[in-house]
Amino acid sequence: KKHQKKQRKFKPKEYKEKEESDEESKVPEFPLKLFMWDFKQCDPKKCSGVKLRKFNLVKNFSKKSSFQGIVLTPTSKIKVNMADREIVQERGVCVIDCSWAKFSELDLNHMHNSNQRALPYLIASNPINYGKAMKLSCAEAIAATLCLTGFREEAEQIMGKFKWGHTFFSMNEELLDAYDECSNHGEIEEAEKHFFAQQEGAELERLEKQKRMMMPDDSSSDEEDEEERRKFDEKLRMLAEQKEKEEQKEEEIEQYCCQVFQEQRIS
């Protein structure tokens, strides 16, 4: 009798497990083809591309293989745009999985692909490069490409695999909305310029407000006035130096990208 009771308890459990496995088998396959060239520079435990591969959303791609889909690389002069939608839908997207700190060490001359694209200005939300411009992870780069080509739901599905994934959309909401209205590369660049102009205006307004707040009142002494002005001038000088360094760094990256691009064209 005891044995029979155990069997009666066990049967519903077997049925439940079978039901769950049937449910899992009904999960639809991801509708787009996603690949990555893995240069083995990243920590596998932190790499978003490796995590997507575990979910069977991304497949490894041989560096010597030919690929006719969209290849994401900062060396390209063309930005991802809505005109690339058909290529993404039919042939897919491939991302270069490497460390940003070691990108200059990569040999990209073997990349014989006519559909190389760069991403427009976006802010990273991943834990490693949080808040940094253009330092996107593999997952963010893929999601950005899908958003720019009209596959927003698929992009959200990709980022839904990460706890911080929703932050990518909230941080870049204004930019993604602006790019969503663009239909080609030229319009994407115009949207970028407009955003930069807005940011520059906001920065100037912030500095003016800071200047007004730091201006001494009439009751202060001449010595206090001079000290306040000196502190303010020092802050402005530091900000100017910081901006100059950032511009120099951007110029160096651009020169390197142009050099690699020229070498690829020659080869």
PDB file of C-alpha atoms in Angstrom, residues 13-214:
ATOM      1  CA  LYS A  13       4.974  15.057 -11.078  1.00  0.00           C
ATOM      2  CA  GLU A  14       6.029  13.182 -14.235  1.00  0.00           C
ATOM      3  CA  TYR A  15       3.120  14.693 -16.122  1.00  0.00           C
ATOM      4  CA  LYS A  16       4.012  18.182 -14.924  1.00  0.00           C
ATOM      5  CA  GLU A  17       7.646  17.870 -16.008  1.00  0.00           C
ATOM      6  CA  LYS A  18       6.576  16.634 -19.449  1.00  0.00           C
ATOM      7  CA  GLU A  19       4.181  19.569 -19.719  1.00  0.00           C
ATOM      8  CA  GLU A  20       6.985  22.043 -18.946  1.00  0.00           C
ATOM      9  CA  SER A  21       9.332  20.484 -21.492  1.00  0.00           C
ATOM     10  CA  ASP A  22       6.589  20.672 -24.127  1.00  0.00           C
ATOM     11  CA  GLU A  23       6.134  24.342 -23.274  1.00  0.00           C
ATOM     12  CA  GLU A  24       9.876  25.011 -23.675  1.00  0.00           C
ATOM     13  CA  SER A  25       9.918  23.341 -27.076  1.00  0.00           C
ATOM     14  CA  LYS A  26       7.317  25.847 -28.258  1.00  0.00           C
ATOM     15  CA  VAL A  27       9.660  28.842 -27.704  1.00  0.00           C
ATOM     16  CA  PRO A  28      10.067  30.457 -31.149  1.00  0.00           C
ATOM     17  CA  GLU A  29      13.501  30.715 -32.728  1.00  0.00           C
ATOM     18  CA  PHE A  30      15.025  34.207 -32.942  1.00  0.00           C
ATOM     19  CA  PRO A  31      13.968  35.582 -36.349  1.00  0.00           C
ATOM     20  CA  LEU A  32      17.278  37.238 -37.302  1.00  0.00           C
ATOM     21  CA  LYS A  33      20.762  35.835 -37.943  1.00  0.00           C
ATOM     22  CA  LEU A  34      23.326  37.189 -35.464  1.00  0.00           C
ATOM     23  CA  PHE A  35      27.040  36.393 -35.505  1.00  0.00           C
ATOM     24  CA  MET A  36      30.260  37.529 -33.832  1.00  0.00           C
ATOM     25  CA  TRP A  37      33.940  37.390 -34.640  1.00  0.00           C
ATOM     26  CA  ASP A  38      35.509  36.479 -31.312  1.00  0.00           C
ATOM     27  CA  PHE A  39      39.102  37.725 -30.929  1.00  0.00           C
ATOM     28  CA  LYS A  40      39.406  36.183 -27.439  1.00  0.00           C
ATOM     29  CA  GLN A  41      40.318  39.501 -25.783  1.00  0.00           C
ATOM     30  CA  CYS A  42      37.404  39.753 -23.351  1.00  0.00           C
ATOM     31  CA  ASP A  43      36.741  38.051 -20.038  1.00  0.00           C
ATOM     32  CA  PRO A  44      34.163  35.337 -20.934  1.00  0.00           C
ATOM     33  CA  LYS A  45      32.425  35.889 -17.586  1.00  0.00           C
ATOM     34  CA  LYS A  46      31.781  39.559 -18.435  1.00  0.00           C
ATOM     35  CA  CYS A  47      31.365  39.332 -22.202  1.00  0.00           C
ATOM     36  CA  SER A  48      27.808  40.033 -23.357  1.00  0.00           C
ATOM     37  CA  GLY A  49      28.472  38.267 -26.666  1.00  0.00           C
ATOM     38  CA  VAL A  50      29.369  35.039 -24.885  1.00  0.00           C
ATOM     39  CA  LYS A  51      26.152  35.264 -22.858  1.00  0.00           C
ATOM     40  CA  LEU A  52      24.067  35.727 -26.006  1.00  0.00           C
ATOM     41  CA  ARG A  53      25.820  32.714 -27.502  1.00  0.00           C
ATOM     42  CA  LYS A  54      24.767  30.614 -24.497  1.00  0.00           C
ATOM     43  CA  PHE A  55      21.166  31.600 -25.218  1.00  0.00           C
ATOM     44  CA  ASN A  56      21.673  30.503 -28.857  1.00  0.00           C
ATOM     45  CA  LEU A  57      20.975  34.053 -30.026  1.00  0.00           C
ATOM     46  CA  VAL A  58      24.455  34.576 -31.498  1.00  0.00           C
ATOM     47  CA  LYS A  59      26.748  32.183 -33.346  1.00  0.00           C
ATOM     48  CA  ASN A  60      30.526  32.295 -33.672  1.00  0.00           C
ATOM     49  CA  PHE A  61      31.851  33.198 -37.100  1.00  0.00           C
ATOM     50  CA  SER A  62      35.212  32.264 -38.562  1.00  0.00           C
ATOM     51  CA  LYS A  63      37.395  35.348 -39.101  1.00  0.00           C
ATOM     52  CA  LYS A  64      38.424  34.033 -42.531  1.00  0.00           C
ATOM     53  CA  SER A  65      34.871  33.322 -43.679  1.00  0.00           C
ATOM     54  CA  SER A  66      33.021  35.589 -46.068  1.00  0.00           C
ATOM     55  CA  PHE A  67      29.930  37.350 -44.697  1.00  0.00           C
ATOM     56  CA  GLN A  68      27.500  39.441 -46.735  1.00  0.00           C
ATOM     57  CA  GLY A  69      25.418  40.798 -43.875  1.00  0.00           C
ATOM     58  CA  ILE A  70      26.073  43.970 -41.846  1.00  0.00           C
ATOM     59  CA  VAL A  71      29.489  43.944 -40.138  1.00  0.00           C
ATOM     60  CA  LEU A  72      29.813  46.454 -37.302  1.00  0.00           C
ATOM     61  CA  THR A  73      33.184  48.205 -37.183  1.00  0.00           C
ATOM     62  CA  PRO A  74      34.158  51.752 -36.092  1.00  0.00           C
ATOM     63  CA  THR A  75      36.464  52.015 -39.138  1.00  0.00           C
ATOM     64  CA  SER A  76      33.491  52.320 -41.497  1.00  0.00           C
ATOM     65  CA  LYS A  77      32.485  55.731 -42.859  1.00  0.00           C
ATOM     66  CA  ILE A  78      28.846  54.687 -43.244  1.00  0.00           C
ATOM     67  CA  LYS A  79      26.471  54.628 -40.280  1.00  0.00           C
ATOM     68  CA  VAL A  80      23.823  51.937 -39.776  1.00  0.00           C
ATOM     69  CA  ASN A  81      20.501  53.271 -41.066  1.00  0.00           C
ATOM     70  CA  MET A  82      17.012  52.202 -42.144  1.00  0.00           C
ATOM     71  CA  ALA A  83      18.242  51.505 -45.684  1.00  0.00           C
ATOM     72  CA  ASP A  84      20.099  48.491 -44.230  1.00  0.00           C
ATOM     73  CA  ARG A  85      16.888  46.820 -43.038  1.00  0.00           C
ATOM     74  CA  GLU A  86      16.662  44.348 -45.919  1.00  0.00           C
ATOM     75  CA  ILE A  87      20.301  43.243 -45.477  1.00  0.00           C
ATOM     76  CA  VAL A  88      19.741  42.697 -41.741  1.00  0.00           C
ATOM     77  CA  GLN A  89      16.550  40.754 -42.378  1.00  0.00           C
ATOM     78  CA  GLU A  90      17.980  38.489 -45.096  1.00  0.00           C
ATOM     79  CA  ARG A  91      21.669  38.117 -44.178  1.00  0.00           C
ATOM     80  CA  GLY A  92      21.979  39.182 -40.550  1.00  0.00           C
ATOM     81  CA  VAL A  93      24.426  41.153 -38.408  1.00  0.00           C
ATOM     82  CA  CYS A  94      27.972  40.360 -37.293  1.00  0.00           C
ATOM     83  CA  VAL A  95      29.721  42.131 -34.415  1.00  0.00           C
ATOM     84  CA  ILE A  96      33.456  42.191 -33.635  1.00  0.00           C
ATOM     85  CA  ASP A  97      33.930  40.839 -30.115  1.00  0.00           C
ATOM     86  CA  CYS A  98      37.087  42.434 -28.722  1.00  0.00           C
ATOM     87  CA  SER A  99      38.346  44.730 -25.985  1.00  0.00           C
ATOM     88  CA  TRP A 100      38.044  48.452 -26.710  1.00  0.00           C
ATOM     89  CA  ALA A 101      41.438  48.943 -25.055  1.00  0.00           C
ATOM     90  CA  LYS A 102      43.028  46.539 -27.573  1.00  0.00           C
ATOM     91  CA  PHE A 103      41.063  47.436 -30.693  1.00  0.00           C
ATOM     92  CA  SER A 104      44.086  49.092 -32.333  1.00  0.00           C
ATOM     93  CA  GLU A 105      45.941  45.760 -32.156  1.00  0.00           C
ATOM     94  CA  LEU A 106      43.414  43.944 -34.359  1.00  0.00           C
ATOM     95  CA  ASP A 107      44.263  42.879 -37.883  1.00  0.00           C
ATOM     96  CA  LEU A 108      41.112  43.662 -39.865  1.00  0.00           C
ATOM     97  CA  ASN A 109      42.643  43.336 -43.331  1.00  0.00           C
ATOM     98  CA  HIS A 110      41.039  39.902 -43.769  1.00  0.00           C
ATOM     99  CA  MET A 111      37.556  41.437 -43.535  1.00  0.00           C
ATOM    100  CA  HIS A 112      36.409  41.429 -47.153  1.00  0.00           C
ATOM    101  CA  ASN A 113      32.900  42.700 -46.690  1.00  0.00           C
ATOM    102  CA  SER A 114      31.046  45.369 -48.644  1.00  0.00           C
ATOM    103  CA  ASN A 115      28.487  46.026 -45.915  1.00  0.00           C
ATOM    104  CA  GLN A 116      30.676  47.359 -43.112  1.00  0.00           C
ATOM    105  CA  ARG A 117      28.873  49.863 -40.900  1.00  0.00           C
ATOM    106  CA  ALA A 118      29.613  52.040 -37.886  1.00  0.00           C
ATOM    107  CA  LEU A 119      27.099  53.002 -35.231  1.00  0.00           C
ATOM    108  CA  PRO A 120      26.036  56.608 -34.675  1.00  0.00           C
ATOM    109  CA  TYR A 121      26.567  58.376 -31.356  1.00  0.00           C
ATOM    110  CA  LEU A 122      25.148  56.344 -28.457  1.00  0.00           C
ATOM    111  CA  ILE A 123      25.900  55.983 -24.733  1.00  0.00           C
ATOM    112  CA  ALA A 124      26.978  52.682 -23.171  1.00  0.00           C
ATOM    113  CA  SER A 125      24.908  51.294 -20.302  1.00  0.00           C
ATOM    114  CA  ASN A 126      26.947  48.134 -19.665  1.00  0.00           C
ATOM    115  CA  PRO A 127      28.627  47.846 -16.226  1.00  0.00           C
ATOM    116  CA  ILE A 128      32.178  48.051 -17.646  1.00  0.00           C
ATOM    117  CA  ASN A 129      31.818  51.262 -19.683  1.00  0.00           C
ATOM    118  CA  TYR A 130      28.701  52.765 -18.115  1.00  0.00           C
ATOM    119  CA  GLY A 131      28.026  56.314 -19.289  1.00  0.00           C
ATOM    120  CA  LYS A 132      30.831  56.361 -21.871  1.00  0.00           C
ATOM    121  CA  ALA A 133      30.057  57.456 -25.407  1.00  0.00           C
ATOM    122  CA  MET A 134      30.436  54.803 -28.120  1.00  0.00           C
ATOM    123  CA  LYS A 135      31.888  52.155 -25.776  1.00  0.00           C
ATOM    124  CA  LEU A 136      29.063  49.719 -26.412  1.00  0.00           C
ATOM    125  CA  SER A 137      29.176  46.033 -25.571  1.00  0.00           C
ATOM    126  CA  CYS A 138      28.433  43.374 -28.212  1.00  0.00           C
ATOM    127  CA  ALA A 139      24.835  43.081 -27.015  1.00  0.00           C
ATOM    128  CA  GLU A 140      24.331  46.863 -27.071  1.00  0.00           C
ATOM    129  CA  ALA A 141      25.869  47.135 -30.547  1.00  0.00           C
ATOM    130  CA  ILE A 142      23.558  44.429 -31.896  1.00  0.00           C
ATOM    131  CA  ALA A 143      20.519  45.967 -30.178  1.00  0.00           C
ATOM    132  CA  ALA A 144      21.410  49.409 -31.542  1.00  0.00           C
ATOM    133  CA  THR A 145      21.693  48.006 -35.080  1.00  0.00           C
ATOM    134  CA  LEU A 146      18.311  46.321 -34.765  1.00  0.00           C
ATOM    135  CA  CYS A 147      16.703  49.534 -33.472  1.00  0.00           C
ATOM    136  CA  LEU A 148      18.208  51.583 -36.310  1.00  0.00           C
ATOM    137  CA  THR A 149      16.836  49.161 -38.894  1.00  0.00           C
ATOM    138  CA  GLY A 150      13.321  48.924 -37.485  1.00  0.00           C
ATOM    139  CA  PHE A 151      13.588  45.786 -35.334  1.00  0.00           C
ATOM    140  CA  ARG A 152      12.894  47.367 -31.932  1.00  0.00           C
ATOM    141  CA  GLU A 153      11.090  44.333 -30.462  1.00  0.00           C
ATOM    142  CA  GLU A 154      13.994  42.055 -31.376  1.00  0.00           C
ATOM    143  CA  ALA A 155      16.426  44.577 -29.855  1.00  0.00           C
ATOM    144  CA  GLU A 156      14.472  44.546 -26.590  1.00  0.00           C
ATOM    145  CA  GLN A 157      14.512  40.750 -26.647  1.00  0.00           C
ATOM    146  CA  ILE A 158      18.325  40.827 -26.893  1.00  0.00           C
ATOM    147  CA  MET A 159      18.760  43.323 -24.045  1.00  0.00           C
ATOM    148  CA  GLY A 160      16.162  41.494 -21.967  1.00  0.00           C
ATOM    149  CA  LYS A 161      18.817  38.856 -21.251  1.00  0.00           C
ATOM    150  CA  PHE A 162      20.696  41.347 -19.044  1.00  0.00           C
ATOM    151  CA  LYS A 163      19.652  42.884 -15.722  1.00  0.00           C
ATOM    152  CA  TRP A 164      20.894  46.286 -16.916  1.00  0.00           C
ATOM    153  CA  GLY A 165      19.487  45.865 -20.435  1.00  0.00           C
ATOM    154  CA  HIS A 166      16.512  48.237 -20.064  1.00  0.00           C
ATOM    155  CA  THR A 167      18.926  51.044 -19.106  1.00  0.00           C
ATOM    156  CA  PHE A 168      20.345  51.091 -22.640  1.00  0.00           C
ATOM    157  CA  PHE A 169      17.003  52.232 -24.040  1.00  0.00           C
ATOM    158  CA  SER A 170      16.269  54.776 -21.293  1.00  0.00           C
ATOM    159  CA  MET A 171      19.759  56.343 -21.539  1.00  0.00           C
ATOM    160  CA  ASN A 172      19.546  56.632 -25.326  1.00  0.00           C
ATOM    161  CA  GLU A 173      15.821  57.346 -25.678  1.00  0.00           C
ATOM    162  CA  GLU A 174      16.284  60.824 -27.169  1.00  0.00           C
ATOM    163  CA  LEU A 175      18.937  59.654 -29.629  1.00  0.00           C
ATOM    164  CA  LEU A 176      17.075  56.504 -30.692  1.00  0.00           C
ATOM    165  CA  ASP A 177      13.885  58.517 -31.254  1.00  0.00           C
ATOM    166  CA  ALA A 178      15.821  60.966 -33.450  1.00  0.00           C
ATOM    167  CA  TYR A 179      17.496  58.188 -35.449  1.00  0.00           C
ATOM    168  CA  ASP A 180      14.162  56.418 -35.847  1.00  0.00           C
ATOM    169  CA  GLU A 181      12.990  59.284 -38.046  1.00  0.00           C
ATOM    170  CA  CYS A 182      16.000  58.929 -40.376  1.00  0.00           C
ATOM    171  CA  SER A 183      15.837  56.907 -43.578  1.00  0.00           C
ATOM    172  CA  ASN A 184      19.479  57.003 -44.726  1.00  0.00           C
ATOM    173  CA  HIS A 185      23.105  57.628 -43.723  1.00  0.00           C
ATOM    174  CA  GLY A 186      22.982  61.362 -44.434  1.00  0.00           C
ATOM    175  CA  GLU A 187      19.961  61.925 -42.206  1.00  0.00           C
ATOM    176  CA  ILE A 188      21.611  59.950 -39.398  1.00  0.00           C
ATOM    177  CA  GLU A 189      24.636  62.267 -39.541  1.00  0.00           C
ATOM    178  CA  GLU A 190      22.367  65.331 -39.498  1.00  0.00           C
ATOM    179  CA  ALA A 191      20.584  63.961 -36.421  1.00  0.00           C
ATOM    180  CA  GLU A 192      23.970  63.507 -34.728  1.00  0.00           C
ATOM    181  CA  LYS A 193      25.003  67.094 -35.514  1.00  0.00           C
ATOM    182  CA  HIS A 194      21.721  68.421 -34.173  1.00  0.00           C
ATOM    183  CA  PHE A 195      22.166  66.462 -30.943  1.00  0.00           C
ATOM    184  CA  PHE A 196      25.758  67.729 -30.510  1.00  0.00           C
ATOM    185  CA  ALA A 197      24.601  71.316 -31.058  1.00  0.00           C
ATOM    186  CA  GLN A 198      21.943  70.875 -28.377  1.00  0.00           C
ATOM    187  CA  GLN A 199      24.490  69.407 -25.965  1.00  0.00           C
ATOM    188  CA  GLU A 200      26.939  72.237 -26.623  1.00  0.00           C
ATOM    189  CA  GLY A 201      24.213  74.816 -25.999  1.00  0.00           C
ATOM    190  CA  ALA A 202      23.227  73.096 -22.767  1.00  0.00           C
ATOM    191  CA  GLU A 203      26.865  73.031 -21.638  1.00  0.00           C
ATOM    192  CA  LEU A 204      27.308  76.758 -22.328  1.00  0.00           C
ATOM    193  CA  GLU A 205      24.093  77.499 -20.447  1.00  0.00           C
ATOM    194  CA  ARG A 206      25.351  75.421 -17.521  1.00  0.00           C
ATOM    195  CA  LEU A 207      28.646  77.325 -17.435  1.00  0.00           C
ATOM    196  CA  GLU A 208      26.862  80.682 -17.570  1.00  0.00           C
ATOM    197  CA  LYS A 209      24.614  79.619 -14.701  1.00  0.00           C
ATOM    198  CA  GLN A 210      27.654  78.479 -12.739  1.00  0.00           C
ATOM    199  CA  LYS A 211      29.342  81.801 -13.480  1.00  0.00           C
ATOM    200  CA  ARG A 212      26.344  83.763 -12.163  1.00  0.00           C
ATOM    201  CA  MET A 213      26.232  81.640  -9.021  1.00  0.00           C
ATOM    202  CA  MET A 214      29.919  82.184  -8.383  1.00  0.00           C
TER     203      MET A 214
END
